[in-house]
Amino acid sequence: ALIRFSLFLGFDSNKEPLAQFPANYAAKEGNMPTEFTWSDEGEPHAIRRKEILKTHPEIRELFGPDIMIMPQVFAVVGFQTCMAYFMGTHNIAWGYLVVVAYCIGGFANHNLFLAVHELAHNLAFDNPVYNRLLAFVANYPTILPFAVTFQKYHMEHHRGQGEDGVDTDIPSDAEGKFFTNTFLKTIWVSCQLFFYAVRPMFVKPKPPGLWEVANLLSCLAYDLFVYYIAGSKGLWYLALSSILGGGLHPIAGHFISEHYAFEKGFETYSYYGPLNFLVYNVGFHNEHHDFPRVPGSRLSKIKKAAPEYYDNLPFHTSWSGVIWRYITDPTVGPYSRVKRESKKTN
């Protein structure tokens, strides 16, 4: 039966997915994949980008930075800092703190995760240094430094989507072999931020540079500031906002919805629901990969300008539904990703 979710959870019950996918978020019958799906075709977004620009050159007008990212970052960072101060100075009970961290802080810190994503693409300023410095600010309430390292690996994810040993967005073989049932997949989803952060160190380690050191020191300075004004409870509020907001949380469904192959022949999926408002329209993921130089505020205009390229693609209607199906569906797991040989080995 079709599992219905409220608009708060990101599901529009009046909108049926085009290509009839996925009309049902309930578990299906079948076996868990035991290896990745390998493709001998080129990276799909580069191919489609060329085709779209031939027929819709006006999309180039959407390229370029959106300065409004900056006030959004400062507003959310300020909000989370005030929340941490309130939690610490009022010695809020742990039970209430956890609930607030999940229901409010999780959305706020996830907004900052995606702000760092926007800034990794240099979408706030023309100057890359300004984007990186603003990313440092967006990184503050998430406690641990990741902005610089994320940019390095994320750019490779775009240039070589699915490439073996290059795209660290894809789970490792160890993850695919271990997280093979509902219970274990629940643990994996709950800790997916941990795997997302640690996986690159094993798949494709990179030596840290001066920018990583600067990122570390700036985060440490912010953490010490929060500890000074709010104590350990203020820091715990921020840490739990990141941990809970990146796991079994409605907003975190985008991690799975973006590239897990729920439908054979497709390796990127969009989501057009209301939760996009909170995360720079990252749900417009086919559009984003086709045109990574377009900021989130303008991604919807790509679909409107070239509907013939997007209306026939499968898309998700619920990030919560994606999490539910990923956990309960025996045919979906860490191996449900498309890989291709690295260009260096071809």
Tab-separated table of N, CA and C in Angstrom, residues 201-334:
chain	number	residue	atom	x	y	z
A	201	MET	N	38.866	8.690	3.680
A	201	MET	CA	40.186	8.437	4.246
A	201	MET	C	40.710	7.054	3.881
A	202	PHE	N	39.788	6.138	3.612
A	202	PHE	CA	40.183	4.781	3.252
A	202	PHE	C	40.169	4.562	1.736
A	203	VAL	N	39.191	5.173	1.055
A	203	VAL	CA	39.060	4.974	-0.388
A	203	VAL	C	40.095	5.782	-1.155
A	204	LYS	N	40.252	7.052	-0.790
A	204	LYS	CA	41.182	7.925	-1.517
A	204	LYS	C	41.715	8.999	-0.571
A	205	PRO	N	42.625	8.626	0.305
A	205	PRO	CA	43.143	9.602	1.284
A	205	PRO	C	43.906	10.736	0.605
A	206	LYS	N	43.734	11.935	1.147
A	206	LYS	CA	44.428	13.118	0.629
A	206	LYS	C	45.174	13.791	1.778
A	207	PRO	N	46.387	14.249	1.553
A	207	PRO	CA	47.116	14.947	2.626
A	207	PRO	C	46.477	16.305	2.901
A	208	PRO	N	46.363	16.682	4.168
A	208	PRO	CA	45.793	17.998	4.488
A	208	PRO	C	46.746	19.120	4.104
A	209	GLY	N	46.168	20.273	3.798
A	209	GLY	CA	46.970	21.437	3.443
A	209	GLY	C	46.725	22.579	4.409
A	210	LEU	N	47.210	23.747	4.068
A	210	LEU	CA	47.070	24.908	4.942
A	210	LEU	C	45.621	25.313	5.130
A	211	TRP	N	44.804	25.150	4.084
A	211	TRP	CA	43.395	25.503	4.206
A	211	TRP	C	42.682	24.589	5.198
A	212	GLU	N	43.051	23.306	5.227
A	212	GLU	CA	42.459	22.401	6.218
A	212	GLU	C	42.847	22.822	7.637
A	213	VAL	N	44.101	23.247	7.794
A	213	VAL	CA	44.554	23.716	9.103
A	213	VAL	C	43.769	24.955	9.527
A	214	ALA	N	43.573	25.867	8.578
A	214	ALA	CA	42.801	27.076	8.875
A	214	ALA	C	41.364	26.726	9.236
A	215	ASN	N	40.790	25.768	8.528
A	215	ASN	CA	39.432	25.305	8.803
A	215	ASN	C	39.341	24.732	10.223
A	216	LEU	N	40.342	23.923	10.577
A	216	LEU	CA	40.394	23.318	11.909
A	216	LEU	C	40.499	24.381	12.996
A	217	LEU	N	41.398	25.333	12.820
A	217	LEU	CA	41.610	26.351	13.839
A	217	LEU	C	40.397	27.258	13.993
A	218	SER	N	39.741	27.576	12.883
A	218	SER	CA	38.563	28.438	12.968
A	218	SER	C	37.426	27.736	13.699
A	219	CYS	N	37.243	26.439	13.436
A	219	CYS	CA	36.198	25.677	14.134
A	219	CYS	C	36.530	25.537	15.612
A	220	LEU	N	37.805	25.303	15.907
A	220	LEU	CA	38.219	25.178	17.298
A	220	LEU	C	37.964	26.479	18.053
A	221	ALA	N	38.240	27.609	17.419
A	221	ALA	CA	38.004	28.909	18.051
A	221	ALA	C	36.515	29.094	18.342
A	222	TYR	N	35.663	28.711	17.382
A	222	TYR	CA	34.216	28.830	17.593
A	222	TYR	C	33.758	27.901	18.715
A	223	ASP	N	34.263	26.656	18.716
A	223	ASP	CA	33.869	25.693	19.751
A	223	ASP	C	34.262	26.203	21.136
A	224	LEU	N	35.449	26.784	21.257
A	224	LEU	CA	35.887	27.336	22.534
A	224	LEU	C	35.020	28.516	22.946
A	225	PHE	N	34.618	29.316	21.978
A	225	PHE	CA	33.729	30.449	22.254
A	225	PHE	C	32.392	29.960	22.793
A	226	VAL	N	31.816	28.947	22.137
A	226	VAL	CA	30.522	28.403	22.597
A	226	VAL	C	30.678	27.795	23.989
A	227	TYR	N	31.777	27.096	24.214
A	227	TYR	CA	31.994	26.497	25.537
A	227	TYR	C	32.112	27.599	26.602
A	228	TYR	N	32.733	28.692	26.248
A	228	TYR	CA	32.907	29.807	27.196
A	228	TYR	C	31.563	30.438	27.561
A	229	ILE	N	30.680	30.608	26.565
A	229	ILE	CA	29.426	31.305	26.844
A	229	ILE	C	28.292	30.361	27.246
A	230	ALA	N	28.403	29.070	26.889
A	230	ALA	CA	27.274	28.158	27.106
A	230	ALA	C	27.662	26.850	27.779
A	231	GLY	N	28.941	26.609	27.970
A	231	GLY	CA	29.351	25.383	28.628
A	231	GLY	C	29.213	24.167	27.727
A	232	SER	N	29.410	22.996	28.316
A	232	SER	CA	29.394	21.761	27.532
A	232	SER	C	28.024	21.467	26.944
A	233	LYS	N	26.949	21.908	27.622
A	233	LYS	CA	25.615	21.631	27.098
A	233	LYS	C	25.362	22.379	25.793
A	234	GLY	N	25.925	23.562	25.669
A	234	GLY	CA	25.793	24.289	24.418
A	234	GLY	C	26.467	23.550	23.283
A	235	LEU	N	27.649	23.000	23.542
A	235	LEU	CA	28.353	22.216	22.523
A	235	LEU	C	27.612	20.929	22.204
A	236	TRP	N	27.062	20.287	23.221
A	236	TRP	CA	26.313	19.057	22.983
A	236	TRP	C	25.067	19.317	22.134
A	237	TYR	N	24.427	20.451	22.348
A	237	TYR	CA	23.269	20.794	21.507
A	237	TYR	C	23.680	20.866	20.043
A	238	LEU	N	24.777	21.550	19.763
A	238	LEU	CA	25.229	21.680	18.381
A	238	LEU	C	25.660	20.330	17.806
A	239	ALA	N	26.375	19.541	18.602
A	239	ALA	CA	26.828	18.237	18.125
A	239	ALA	C	25.645	17.327	17.820
A	240	LEU	N	24.658	17.311	18.709
A	240	LEU	CA	23.482	16.463	18.486
A	240	LEU	C	22.648	16.966	17.307
A	241	SER	N	22.654	18.265	17.075
A	241	SER	CA	21.948	18.809	15.902
A	241	SER	C	22.530	18.226	14.622
A	242	SER	N	23.854	18.069	14.586
A	242	SER	CA	24.507	17.489	13.407
A	242	SER	C	24.279	15.991	13.328
A	243	ILE	N	24.485	15.299	14.451
A	243	ILE	CA	24.371	13.839	14.455
A	243	ILE	C	22.951	13.385	14.155
A	244	LEU	N	21.983	13.955	14.858
A	244	LEU	CA	20.589	13.554	14.670
A	244	LEU	C	20.043	14.044	13.326
A	245	GLY	N	20.436	15.249	12.937
A	245	GLY	CA	19.964	15.800	11.669
A	245	GLY	C	20.548	15.118	10.458
A	246	GLY	N	21.613	14.347	10.646
A	246	GLY	CA	22.237	13.649	9.519
A	246	GLY	C	21.933	12.177	9.478
A	247	GLY	N	21.044	11.697	10.358
A	247	GLY	CA	20.741	10.271	10.414
A	247	GLY	C	19.304	9.955	10.071
A	248	LEU	N	18.564	9.408	11.039
A	248	LEU	CA	17.146	9.086	10.835
A	248	LEU	C	16.321	10.357	10.997
A	249	HIS	N	16.401	11.194	10.006
A	249	HIS	CA	15.779	12.512	10.045
A	249	HIS	C	15.213	12.814	8.662
A	250	PRO	N	14.026	13.408	8.588
A	250	PRO	CA	13.413	13.667	7.265
A	250	PRO	C	14.326	14.380	6.287
A	251	ILE	N	15.086	15.357	6.778
A	251	ILE	CA	15.916	16.158	5.885
A	251	ILE	C	17.101	15.373	5.355
A	252	ALA	N	17.510	14.304	6.076
A	252	ALA	CA	18.687	13.527	5.681
A	252	ALA	C	18.381	12.501	4.601
A	253	GLY	N	17.117	12.367	4.232
A	253	GLY	CA	16.765	11.421	3.177
A	253	GLY	C	17.409	11.743	1.850
A	254	HIS	N	17.847	12.993	1.684
A	254	HIS	CA	18.440	13.366	0.393
A	254	HIS	C	19.748	12.620	0.144
A	255	PHE	N	20.465	12.238	1.216
A	255	PHE	CA	21.711	11.498	1.034
A	255	PHE	C	21.476	10.224	0.224
A	256	ILE	N	20.364	9.557	0.508
A	256	ILE	CA	20.049	8.296	-0.166
A	256	ILE	C	19.310	8.542	-1.470
A	257	SER	N	18.424	9.509	-1.475
A	257	SER	CA	17.567	9.714	-2.650
A	257	SER	C	18.345	10.149	-3.882
A	258	GLU	N	19.485	10.799	-3.691
A	258	GLU	CA	20.181	11.436	-4.808
A	258	GLU	C	20.741	10.448	-5.825
A	259	HIS	N	21.371	9.351	-5.358
A	259	HIS	CA	22.078	8.486	-6.311
A	259	HIS	C	21.873	6.983	-6.108
A	260	TYR	N	21.075	6.574	-5.141
A	260	TYR	CA	20.851	5.138	-4.982
A	260	TYR	C	19.869	4.666	-6.046
A	261	ALA	N	20.245	3.600	-6.731
A	261	ALA	CA	19.513	3.163	-7.932
A	261	ALA	C	18.262	2.379	-7.559
A	262	PHE	N	17.180	3.098	-7.285
A	262	PHE	CA	15.898	2.461	-7.012
A	262	PHE	C	15.230	1.987	-8.294
A	263	GLU	N	15.626	2.557	-9.407
A	263	GLU	CA	15.047	2.219	-10.709
A	263	GLU	C	16.182	1.887	-11.670
A	264	LYS	N	16.103	0.738	-12.305
A	264	LYS	CA	17.159	0.305	-13.206
A	264	LYS	C	17.338	1.294	-14.358
A	265	GLY	N	18.585	1.641	-14.616
A	265	GLY	CA	18.889	2.543	-15.721
A	265	GLY	C	19.001	3.999	-15.327
A	266	PHE	N	18.789	4.308	-14.035
A	266	PHE	CA	18.880	5.700	-13.571
A	266	PHE	C	19.778	5.760	-12.351
A	267	GLU	N	20.690	6.734	-12.323
A	267	GLU	CA	21.624	6.829	-11.199
A	267	GLU	C	21.570	8.150	-10.462
A	268	THR	N	20.698	9.065	-10.881
A	268	THR	CA	20.477	10.315	-10.154
A	268	THR	C	18.981	10.600	-10.146
A	269	TYR	N	18.478	11.060	-8.981
A	269	TYR	CA	17.049	11.292	-8.816
A	269	TYR	C	16.815	12.641	-8.159
A	270	SER	N	15.790	13.324	-8.601
A	270	SER	CA	15.419	14.597	-7.999
A	270	SER	C	14.255	14.405	-7.032
A	271	TYR	N	14.068	15.404	-6.200
A	271	TYR	CA	12.934	15.501	-5.275
A	271	TYR	C	12.455	16.942	-5.361
A	272	TYR	N	11.153	17.135	-5.590
A	272	TYR	CA	10.633	18.476	-5.827
A	272	TYR	C	9.705	18.960	-4.717
A	273	GLY	N	9.803	18.355	-3.535
A	273	GLY	CA	8.918	18.678	-2.436
A	273	GLY	C	9.317	19.908	-1.636
A	274	PRO	N	8.530	20.214	-0.608
A	274	PRO	CA	8.701	21.468	0.161
A	274	PRO	C	9.964	21.548	1.002
A	275	LEU	N	10.588	20.412	1.338
A	275	LEU	CA	11.796	20.473	2.159
A	275	LEU	C	12.967	21.116	1.420
A	276	ASN	N	12.840	21.245	0.106
A	276	ASN	CA	13.887	21.936	-0.657
A	276	ASN	C	14.106	23.355	-0.156
A	277	PHE	N	13.047	23.956	0.352
A	277	PHE	CA	13.129	25.339	0.835
A	277	PHE	C	14.190	25.496	1.919
A	278	LEU	N	14.423	24.430	2.686
A	278	LEU	CA	15.345	24.496	3.819
A	278	LEU	C	16.784	24.173	3.448
A	279	VAL	N	17.005	23.608	2.264
A	279	VAL	CA	18.343	23.097	1.933
A	279	VAL	C	18.785	23.502	0.526
A	280	TYR	N	18.547	24.757	0.174
A	280	TYR	CA	19.069	25.315	-1.074
A	280	TYR	C	18.665	24.488	-2.302
A	281	ASN	N	17.463	23.920	-2.263
A	281	ASN	CA	16.917	23.174	-3.407
A	281	ASN	C	17.823	22.028	-3.858
A	282	VAL	N	18.509	21.408	-2.912
A	282	VAL	CA	19.388	20.292	-3.282
A	282	VAL	C	18.596	19.115	-3.850
A	283	GLY	N	17.279	19.098	-3.589
A	283	GLY	CA	16.445	18.044	-4.150
A	283	GLY	C	16.421	18.065	-5.667
A	284	PHE	N	16.630	19.218	-6.277
A	284	PHE	CA	16.710	19.320	-7.734
A	284	PHE	C	18.070	18.753	-8.162
A	285	HIS	N	18.237	17.464	-7.941
A	285	HIS	CA	19.588	16.920	-8.038
A	285	HIS	C	20.016	16.592	-9.461
A	286	ASN	N	19.102	16.152	-10.292
A	286	ASN	CA	19.466	15.992	-11.702
A	286	ASN	C	19.855	17.340	-12.290
A	287	GLU	N	19.069	18.352	-11.960
A	287	GLU	CA	19.347	19.688	-12.455
A	287	GLU	C	20.688	20.203	-11.930
A	288	HIS	N	20.959	19.916	-10.661
A	288	HIS	CA	22.223	20.366	-10.064
A	288	HIS	C	23.423	19.707	-10.729
A	289	HIS	N	23.360	18.402	-10.961
A	289	HIS	CA	24.485	17.726	-11.591
A	289	HIS	C	24.635	18.117	-13.062
A	290	ASP	N	23.519	18.407	-13.707
A	290	ASP	CA	23.614	18.866	-15.088
A	290	ASP	C	24.267	20.242	-15.167
A	291	PHE	N	23.950	21.099	-14.199
A	291	PHE	CA	24.452	22.476	-14.221
A	291	PHE	C	24.924	22.894	-12.826
A	292	PRO	N	26.090	22.402	-12.391
A	292	PRO	CA	26.580	22.727	-11.049
A	292	PRO	C	26.972	24.183	-10.858
A	293	ARG	N	27.002	24.960	-11.937
A	293	ARG	CA	27.326	26.388	-11.818
A	293	ARG	C	26.087	27.240	-11.554
A	294	VAL	N	24.923	26.589	-11.448
A	294	VAL	CA	23.676	27.303	-11.155
A	294	VAL	C	23.379	27.162	-9.660
A	295	PRO	N	23.216	28.264	-8.933
A	295	PRO	CA	22.928	28.166	-7.497
A	295	PRO	C	21.564	27.556	-7.230
A	296	GLY	N	21.387	27.055	-6.012
A	296	GLY	CA	20.146	26.382	-5.670
A	296	GLY	C	18.914	27.235	-5.878
A	297	SER	N	19.022	28.527	-5.687
A	297	SER	CA	17.870	29.425	-5.828
A	297	SER	C	17.331	29.466	-7.256
A	298	ARG	N	18.129	29.000	-8.239
A	298	ARG	CA	17.695	29.069	-9.638
A	298	ARG	C	17.516	27.692	-10.280
A	299	LEU	N	17.713	26.623	-9.518
A	299	LEU	CA	17.656	25.289	-10.110
A	299	LEU	C	16.278	24.968	-10.679
A	300	SER	N	15.226	25.447	-10.034
A	300	SER	CA	13.872	25.152	-10.535
A	300	SER	C	13.653	25.746	-11.920
A	301	LYS	N	14.377	26.814	-12.247
A	301	LYS	CA	14.223	27.454	-13.553
A	301	LYS	C	14.785	26.577	-14.676
A	302	ILE	N	15.730	25.698	-14.341
A	302	ILE	CA	16.267	24.786	-15.351
A	302	ILE	C	15.186	23.822	-15.792
A	303	LYS	N	14.474	23.247	-14.837
A	303	LYS	CA	13.404	22.299	-15.158
A	303	LYS	C	12.285	22.980	-15.954
A	304	LYS	N	11.991	24.230	-15.595
A	304	LYS	CA	10.956	24.963	-16.313
A	304	LYS	C	11.399	25.295	-17.742
A	305	ALA	N	12.679	25.564	-17.920
A	305	ALA	CA	13.190	25.931	-19.239
A	305	ALA	C	13.325	24.730	-20.161
A	306	ALA	N	13.610	23.565	-19.591
A	306	ALA	CA	13.843	22.368	-20.422
A	306	ALA	C	13.054	21.169	-19.887
A	307	PRO	N	11.738	21.279	-19.812
A	307	PRO	CA	10.940	20.189	-19.229
A	307	PRO	C	11.040	18.881	-19.994
A	308	GLU	N	11.323	18.952	-21.289
A	308	GLU	CA	11.403	17.728	-22.094
A	308	GLU	C	12.558	16.829	-21.669
A	309	TYR	N	13.535	17.398	-20.941
A	309	TYR	CA	14.684	16.606	-20.493
A	309	TYR	C	14.489	16.049	-19.088
A	310	TYR	N	13.514	16.570	-18.356
A	310	TYR	CA	13.349	16.172	-16.957
A	310	TYR	C	12.011	15.500	-16.649
A	311	ASP	N	10.985	15.804	-17.423
A	311	ASP	CA	9.668	15.255	-17.103
A	311	ASP	C	9.579	13.750	-17.287
A	312	ASN	N	10.530	13.166	-18.008
A	312	ASN	CA	10.498	11.716	-18.214
A	312	ASN	C	11.450	10.975	-17.279
A	313	LEU	N	12.049	11.699	-16.322
A	313	LEU	CA	12.973	11.065	-15.381
A	313	LEU	C	12.243	10.687	-14.094
A	314	PRO	N	12.555	9.541	-13.506
A	314	PRO	CA	11.945	9.181	-12.226
A	314	PRO	C	12.423	10.127	-11.133
A	315	PHE	N	11.537	10.406	-10.183
A	315	PHE	CA	11.909	11.295	-9.091
A	315	PHE	C	11.244	10.841	-7.800
A	316	HIS	N	11.759	11.322	-6.707
A	316	HIS	CA	11.221	10.967	-5.397
A	316	HIS	C	10.202	12.007	-4.937
A	317	THR	N	9.248	11.534	-4.159
A	317	THR	CA	8.235	12.433	-3.602
A	317	THR	C	8.352	12.578	-2.091
A	318	SER	N	9.248	11.826	-1.461
A	318	SER	CA	9.384	11.896	-0.009
A	318	SER	C	10.776	11.451	0.415
A	319	TRP	N	11.484	12.305	1.113
A	319	TRP	CA	12.777	11.893	1.659
A	319	TRP	C	12.585	10.926	2.823
A	320	SER	N	11.511	11.103	3.580
A	320	SER	CA	11.217	10.136	4.642
A	320	SER	C	10.884	8.778	4.043
A	321	GLY	N	10.122	8.792	2.953
A	321	GLY	CA	9.786	7.553	2.275
A	321	GLY	C	11.003	6.843	1.734
A	322	VAL	N	11.969	7.608	1.271
A	322	VAL	CA	13.214	7.024	0.770
A	322	VAL	C	13.941	6.274	1.889
A	323	ILE	N	14.032	6.903	3.054
A	323	ILE	CA	14.687	6.247	4.191
A	323	ILE	C	13.949	4.969	4.564
A	324	TRP	N	12.627	5.063	4.622
A	324	TRP	CA	11.820	3.893	4.984
A	324	TRP	C	12.046	2.743	4.010
A	325	ARG	N	11.994	3.052	2.719
A	325	ARG	CA	12.150	1.976	1.748
A	325	ARG	C	13.570	1.426	1.766
A	326	TYR	N	14.559	2.294	1.903
A	326	TYR	CA	15.947	1.828	1.929
A	326	TYR	C	16.149	0.829	3.069
A	327	ILE	N	15.571	1.137	4.214
A	327	ILE	CA	15.746	0.278	5.378
A	327	ILE	C	14.961	-1.026	5.249
A	328	THR	N	13.738	-0.950	4.759
A	328	THR	CA	12.849	-2.117	4.779
A	328	THR	C	12.871	-2.941	3.503
A	329	ASP	N	13.319	-2.387	2.415
A	329	ASP	CA	13.294	-3.093	1.133
A	329	ASP	C	14.499	-4.024	1.026
A	330	PRO	N	14.275	-5.338	0.933
A	330	PRO	CA	15.406	-6.276	0.843
A	330	PRO	C	16.165	-6.204	-0.474
A	331	THR	N	15.647	-5.457	-1.446
A	331	THR	CA	16.321	-5.348	-2.742
A	331	THR	C	17.209	-4.115	-2.831
A	332	VAL	N	17.276	-3.324	-1.754
A	332	VAL	CA	18.041	-2.081	-1.771
A	332	VAL	C	19.050	-2.085	-0.627
A	333	GLY	N	20.267	-1.664	-0.910
A	333	GLY	CA	21.306	-1.600	0.112
A	333	GLY	C	22.478	-0.772	-0.358
A	334	PRO	N	23.593	-0.812	0.369
A	334	PRO	CA	24.769	-0.014	-0.017
A	334	PRO	C	25.285	-0.308	-1.421
